[in-house]
Coordinates of C-alpha atoms and ligand atoms in Angstrom, one line a residue:
M677 CA -0.2 -0.1 0.0
A678 CA 1.4 3.2 -0.8
K679 CA 2.5 5.3 2.4
T680 CA 0.8 9.1 3.2
Y681 CA 3.6 11.2 4.4
K682 CA 3.0 14.8 6.3
I683 CA 4.5 17.3 5.0
A684 CA 4.5 21.2 7.3
T685 CA 4.7 23.3 4.7
I686 CA 6.1 26.9 6.0
P687 CA 6.7 29.1 2.7
G688 CA 7.8 31.9 4.8
D689 CA 8.5 35.7 3.2
G690 CA 9.4 36.9 -0.4
T691 CA 9.7 34.3 -2.8
G692 CA 9.4 31.6 -0.1
P693 CA 6.4 30.8 -1.6
E694 CA 7.0 30.9 -5.3
V695 CA 9.6 28.3 -4.8
V696 CA 7.9 25.9 -2.2
R697 CA 5.0 25.8 -4.6
E698 CA 7.1 24.4 -7.2
G699 CA 8.9 22.7 -5.0
L700 CA 5.3 21.2 -4.6
K701 CA 4.3 20.4 -8.4
V702 CA 7.8 18.3 -7.9
M703 CA 7.2 16.6 -5.6
E704 CA 3.5 15.7 -6.8
A705 CA 4.4 14.4 -9.9
A706 CA 7.5 12.4 -7.7
A707 CA 4.2 10.7 -5.9
S708 CA 3.2 9.3 -8.3
K709 CA 5.5 8.4 -10.1
F710 CA 7.2 6.6 -7.3
N711 CA 4.0 5.4 -5.4
F712 CA 3.5 7.4 -2.4
K713 CA 1.3 9.7 -1.0
Y714 CA 1.5 13.0 0.7
E715 CA -0.6 15.5 3.1
T716 CA 0.5 18.9 3.4
F717 CA 0.0 21.3 6.3
N718 CA 0.3 24.9 5.9
F719 CA 2.2 27.1 8.5
D720 CA 2.4 31.3 8.2
F721 CA 5.3 31.4 10.4
G722 CA 7.5 34.6 8.6
G723 CA 7.9 37.8 8.7
E724 CA 4.3 39.1 6.8
R725 CA 2.6 37.3 10.7
Y726 CA 5.2 38.7 12.4
L727 CA 4.0 42.5 11.5
R728 CA 0.5 41.6 11.9
T729 CA 0.3 39.8 15.1
N730 CA 3.4 40.8 17.1
E731 CA 4.3 37.2 17.9
V732 CA 7.4 35.6 16.1
L733 CA 6.4 31.7 16.8
P734 CA 2.7 31.1 18.0
A735 CA 3.8 28.4 21.7
S736 CA 2.3 25.4 19.9
A737 CA 4.7 25.8 16.8
I738 CA 6.9 23.3 18.2
D739 CA 4.5 21.2 19.4
D740 CA 2.8 21.2 16.5
L741 CA 5.3 20.8 13.6
K742 CA 6.6 17.5 15.5
K743 CA 3.5 15.4 14.7
F744 CA 4.7 16.0 10.7
D745 CA 7.5 13.4 9.3
A746 CA 8.6 16.4 7.3
I747 CA 8.9 20.2 7.1
F748 CA 9.3 22.0 3.8
L749 CA 10.3 26.0 4.8
G750 CA 11.0 28.5 1.8
A751 CA 12.1 31.6 3.1
I752 CA 12.8 33.1 6.1
G753 CA 12.9 37.3 6.2
H754 CA 11.6 40.4 5.3
P755 CA 12.9 43.8 4.8
D756 CA 10.8 45.9 7.3
V757 CA 11.9 43.8 10.1
K758 CA 15.3 44.1 11.9
P759 CA 17.8 41.1 11.1
G760 CA 18.1 38.4 13.8
I761 CA 14.1 38.5 15.1
L762 CA 12.9 36.3 12.0
E763 CA 16.2 34.5 12.0
K764 CA 16.6 33.7 15.9
G765 CA 13.0 33.5 16.3
I766 CA 11.5 31.1 14.0
L767 CA 14.5 29.8 11.5
L768 CA 17.2 29.1 14.5
K769 CA 14.4 28.1 17.0
L770 CA 12.7 25.2 14.8
R771 CA 16.3 24.0 14.4
F772 CA 16.8 24.1 18.1
D773 CA 13.6 22.9 19.4
L774 CA 13.5 20.2 16.7
N775 CA 16.9 19.0 17.7
Q776 CA 18.0 19.6 13.9
Y777 CA 21.7 19.0 14.9
I778 CA 23.2 18.0 11.7
N779 CA 22.8 20.8 8.4
L780 CA 23.7 19.1 5.5
R781 CA 24.9 20.7 2.5
P782 CA 25.2 19.0 -0.7
V783 CA 27.8 20.3 -3.2
Q784 CA 27.9 19.4 -6.8
L785 CA 28.3 21.9 -9.9
L786 CA 26.0 20.5 -12.3
D787 CA 27.5 22.1 -15.3
E788 CA 30.4 24.3 -16.1
R789 CA 29.1 27.2 -17.4
F790 CA 27.9 27.9 -13.9
C791 CA 30.8 27.9 -12.1
P792 CA 32.9 31.1 -10.7
L793 CA 36.1 29.4 -11.0
K794 CA 38.4 28.7 -14.2
N795 CA 38.4 25.3 -15.7
K796 CA 36.7 23.4 -12.7
K797 CA 34.1 21.1 -14.0
P798 CA 31.7 18.7 -12.4
A799 CA 33.9 16.3 -11.2
D800 CA 35.9 18.6 -9.0
I801 CA 33.4 20.1 -7.5
N802 CA 31.6 17.8 -5.4
F803 CA 31.2 17.5 -1.9
T804 CA 29.1 17.7 0.9
V805 CA 29.7 20.1 4.5
V806 CA 28.1 18.5 7.1
R807 CA 27.5 21.3 9.8
E808 CA 26.9 21.2 13.6
N809 CA 23.5 23.1 13.7
S810 CA 22.7 23.2 17.2
E811 CA 25.5 24.3 19.6
G812 CA 28.7 26.6 19.1
L813 CA 28.4 30.9 18.7
Y814 CA 24.7 30.0 17.2
V815 CA 23.8 28.6 21.2
G816 CA 23.6 32.9 22.3
A817 CA 26.0 32.2 25.3
G818 CA 26.7 35.8 26.5
G819 CA 25.9 38.9 26.8
N820 CA 26.4 43.0 27.4
V821 CA 27.4 44.8 30.4
Y822 CA 27.3 49.0 30.1
K823 CA 25.7 48.5 27.3
G824 CA 25.5 52.1 25.4
T825 CA 28.0 53.5 27.4
K826 CA 32.2 53.5 26.5
Q827 CA 32.7 50.7 29.0
E828 CA 30.6 48.7 27.0
V829 CA 31.6 44.7 26.8
A830 CA 29.9 42.1 24.4
V831 CA 30.9 38.3 24.9
Q832 CA 29.6 35.9 23.2
E833 CA 30.3 32.3 23.6
S834 CA 31.2 29.4 21.5
I835 CA 29.5 26.4 23.5
N836 CA 31.6 22.9 22.3
T837 CA 29.5 19.6 23.7
R838 CA 31.5 16.1 24.2
F839 CA 28.0 15.0 23.2
G840 CA 26.9 17.6 20.8
I841 CA 30.2 17.0 18.6
E842 CA 30.4 13.7 18.9
R843 CA 27.3 13.0 17.2
C844 CA 27.8 15.5 14.9
V845 CA 31.3 13.4 13.7
R846 CA 29.6 10.1 14.2
Y847 CA 26.5 11.5 11.6
A848 CA 29.6 12.9 9.3
Y849 CA 31.2 9.2 8.9
E850 CA 28.3 7.6 8.7
Y851 CA 27.5 9.7 5.9
A852 CA 30.8 9.7 4.1
R853 CA 30.6 5.2 4.5
K854 CA 26.9 5.6 3.1
Y855 CA 26.9 8.5 -0.1
S856 CA 30.7 9.5 -0.2
R857 CA 32.6 9.1 -3.6
K858 CA 35.8 9.2 -1.9
K859 CA 34.9 7.9 1.2
Q860 CA 37.4 10.5 2.6
L861 CA 36.0 13.3 5.7
T862 CA 37.8 16.5 6.9
L863 CA 37.8 18.1 9.7
C864 CA 37.7 21.9 9.3
G865 CA 38.7 23.4 12.2
K866 CA 41.0 26.0 13.8
T867 CA 43.0 24.1 16.4
N868 CA 46.0 26.6 15.9
V869 CA 43.9 29.6 18.2
L870 CA 40.8 28.1 19.1
T871 CA 42.8 25.7 20.9
Y872 CA 39.9 24.3 23.2
A873 CA 37.0 23.8 21.3
F874 CA 38.7 22.6 18.6
D875 CA 40.9 20.4 20.4
L876 CA 37.5 18.6 21.7
W877 CA 36.6 18.2 18.3
Q878 CA 39.7 16.7 17.0
R879 CA 40.2 14.0 20.2
T880 CA 36.5 13.7 19.2
F881 CA 36.6 13.0 16.0
A882 CA 40.1 10.7 16.2
E883 CA 38.1 8.4 18.4
V884 CA 35.1 8.2 16.6
G885 CA 37.3 7.4 13.6
E886 CA 39.0 4.3 15.4
E887 CA 35.4 3.3 14.7
Y888 CA 35.8 3.9 10.7
K889 CA 38.4 2.6 9.5
D890 CA 37.2 2.6 5.7
I891 CA 37.5 6.0 5.8
K892 CA 40.3 8.4 5.2
T893 CA 40.5 11.4 7.6
D894 CA 42.0 14.5 7.2
Y895 CA 42.1 17.9 8.5
A896 CA 42.3 21.9 7.7
H897 CA 42.2 25.5 9.2
V898 CA 38.9 27.1 8.5
D899 CA 40.6 29.6 6.8
A900 CA 42.8 27.3 4.5
I901 CA 39.2 25.8 3.5
T902 CA 38.6 28.6 2.3
M903 CA 41.4 28.7 0.3
W904 CA 41.6 25.1 -1.3
M905 CA 38.3 25.0 -1.6
V906 CA 38.6 28.1 -4.8
K907 CA 41.7 26.5 -5.9
N908 CA 41.3 23.2 -5.4
P909 CA 37.5 22.1 -4.6
E910 CA 38.3 18.4 -5.7
W911 CA 40.1 17.8 -2.9
F912 CA 37.1 17.9 -1.2
D913 CA 34.5 14.8 -0.1
V914 CA 32.6 15.7 3.1
I915 CA 34.0 17.9 5.2
V916 CA 32.4 18.0 9.3
T917 CA 32.7 21.2 10.5
D918 CA 30.7 23.2 14.0
N919 CA 28.1 26.2 13.6
M920 CA 29.8 29.1 12.6
F921 CA 32.6 27.7 10.2
G922 CA 30.4 25.5 8.2
D923 CA 27.6 28.7 8.0
I924 CA 30.5 30.7 6.2
I925 CA 32.0 28.1 4.1
T926 CA 28.5 26.8 3.1
D927 CA 28.1 30.3 1.5
L928 CA 31.0 30.3 -0.6
A929 CA 30.6 26.5 -1.6
A930 CA 27.2 27.7 -2.9
M931 CA 28.9 30.2 -4.8
I932 CA 31.1 27.6 -6.6
Q933 CA 28.4 24.9 -7.4
G934 CA 26.8 27.9 -9.2
G935 CA 25.2 29.9 -7.1
M936 CA 21.7 30.2 -4.5
G937 CA 20.0 29.3 -7.0
I938 CA 20.7 25.7 -6.9
A939 CA 21.9 25.4 -3.2
A940 CA 19.8 23.2 -1.4
G941 CA 20.2 22.0 2.2
G942 CA 18.1 20.1 5.0
N943 CA 18.3 20.1 9.0
I944 CA 18.3 17.0 9.9
N945 CA 17.4 15.2 13.4
P946 CA 18.3 11.9 12.3
D947 CA 15.2 11.2 15.1
G948 CA 12.5 13.1 14.7
V949 CA 11.8 15.6 12.1
S950 CA 13.6 17.8 9.8
M951 CA 13.3 20.8 7.7
F952 CA 15.0 21.2 4.4
E953 CA 14.7 24.5 2.7
P954 CA 16.1 26.5 0.0
I955 CA 20.0 28.3 1.4
G956 CA 18.9 31.2 -1.1
G957 CA 17.3 34.0 1.5
S958 CA 13.9 35.8 0.7
A959 CA 15.0 38.0 -1.9
P960 CA 12.4 40.5 -2.0
K961 CA 13.1 42.3 -4.7
Y962 CA 12.3 39.8 -6.8
T963 CA 9.3 38.8 -4.9
G964 CA 6.4 38.0 -7.2
M965 CA 7.9 38.5 -10.3
N966 CA 7.6 34.5 -11.5
V967 CA 11.4 35.4 -12.1
I968 CA 12.9 33.3 -9.2
N969 CA 15.2 30.3 -9.5
P970 CA 13.4 27.1 -7.5
L971 CA 15.7 24.1 -8.0
A972 CA 17.1 25.2 -5.1
A973 CA 13.7 24.7 -3.2
I974 CA 13.4 21.5 -5.8
G975 CA 16.5 20.3 -4.6
A976 CA 15.6 20.5 -1.1
G977 CA 12.1 18.4 -2.0
A978 CA 14.2 15.6 -3.0
L979 CA 16.8 15.4 -0.2
L980 CA 13.6 15.8 1.9
L981 CA 11.9 12.8 0.2
R982 CA 15.3 11.1 0.5
E983 CA 15.3 11.8 4.3
L984 CA 12.0 9.8 4.3
G985 CA 13.4 6.9 3.0
E986 CA 12.3 7.4 -0.9
E987 CA 15.9 7.4 -2.4
A988 CA 14.1 6.3 -6.3
A989 CA 12.3 9.3 -6.1
A990 CA 14.9 11.6 -4.6
G991 CA 17.5 10.4 -7.2
A992 CA 14.7 10.9 -10.2
I993 CA 14.2 14.7 -9.0
E994 CA 18.4 15.4 -8.8
K995 CA 18.8 13.8 -12.1
S996 CA 15.8 15.5 -14.1
I997 CA 17.1 18.7 -12.2
R998 CA 20.8 17.6 -13.6
E999 CA 18.9 17.2 -17.2
V1000 CA 17.5 20.7 -17.0
V1001 CA 20.0 22.6 -16.0
T1002 CA 22.5 20.9 -18.8
T1003 CA 20.2 21.1 -21.1
K1004 CA 17.6 24.6 -20.8
I1005 CA 18.8 26.7 -18.2
K1006 CA 20.7 29.4 -19.5
D1007 CA 21.5 31.1 -16.1
L1008 CA 20.9 30.5 -12.6
A1009 CA 20.6 33.8 -11.4
A1010 CA 17.1 35.1 -10.7
G1011 CA 15.7 36.2 -14.3
K1012 CA 18.1 35.1 -16.2
M1013 CA 17.3 31.3 -16.3
G1014 CA 15.2 32.1 -19.7
Y1015 CA 12.4 30.7 -18.1
S1016 CA 10.1 31.4 -15.5
T1017 CA 10.2 29.9 -12.0
T1018 CA 6.5 27.7 -13.0
E1019 CA 8.6 26.8 -16.3
V1020 CA 11.6 25.3 -14.5
G1021 CA 9.0 23.3 -12.0
D1022 CA 7.0 22.1 -15.4
L1023 CA 10.6 21.5 -17.4
I1024 CA 11.3 19.5 -13.9
V1025 CA 7.7 17.7 -13.9
K1026 CA 8.3 17.0 -17.8
H1027 CA 11.7 15.4 -17.5
L1028 CA 10.5 13.4 -14.5
Ligands
IPM671 C1 22.0 29.9 7.0 C2 21.5 31.0 7.5 C3 21.2 31.2 8.6 C4 22.4 30.9 10.2 C5 20.7 32.5 8.8 C6 19.9 32.9 8.2 C7 20.3 32.5 10.8 O1 23.0 32.0 7.2 O2 21.0 28.7 7.3 O3 23.2 29.4 6.5 O4 23.0 31.3 9.9 O5 22.4 29.3 10.1
MN672 MN1 24.1 31.1 6.3

């Protein structure tokens, strides 16, 4: 009997609803082709709702979302809302309270035309970043004293627990074993300066690695990684790192794979509800114009289906994305694709 999944949608702000619509269009086609069913329930969280109600997230949100099999998110961020409120109040709160302790960012260049680096081919840019998603600087530990005066002090601390690091590193080893092409895992840190936090990361990485002798390990400082990612991205296979460094290097990684139009990510709780999103943000200036690239959201939909166990559907969507990108799309940037947002969604469905 066909399975019925329950998927929560949070289209959010700006172009979020437009890309989520295309993501669902593709998921619908995949469902009928691969014989599974899903029902969606929509949540209106985002900047508009906040401006209207003065509430970032209703108290029931976390419990409500826990009842779903997965969450499909468009974008959070509104030009009329001060930076930090929606990010911390919605996106980060969901990540933390739903215990989505992994931020998974597969990075793949699909067509040489879209790479800003000279002479790099699809085979050269094909790696995954496993970012710790529940600790580090993102915990928000710290505070101010004497705020607004010349004596002001601001402290913002990075929290790293053995437990949090271990589960993240273990996930990365497992991921490398299951999906990666070179069976290689690189720890990205800063052991030469952050000698408490990354000493713990490095020891944990080595200890857990004892159980994964089939995986080659490697270490690089975060600053060096930004250099190698531009010069020799082909060296990387799976990279594991902390929350802040992961945030930074995944934006760089998104650019070398062709930009935000194609970059998808997952916030994963391996034992709970995971949330998938295009990582590009709400792009307010393109809102409602039917020009935004929906491929990142469609790719996020594929990651969602993979997490639910629908590997064949996920793979088929990714294959269609690859075909459409290599044979049709003129440019991955908004407004330059040669097709509208809805037409790109239709093309993916057709190739499916
Ligand atoms: C990301 C984003 C978020 C982050 C912001 C919007 C809070 O940049 O998903 O990478 O910093 O994690
Ligand atoms: Mn980011």
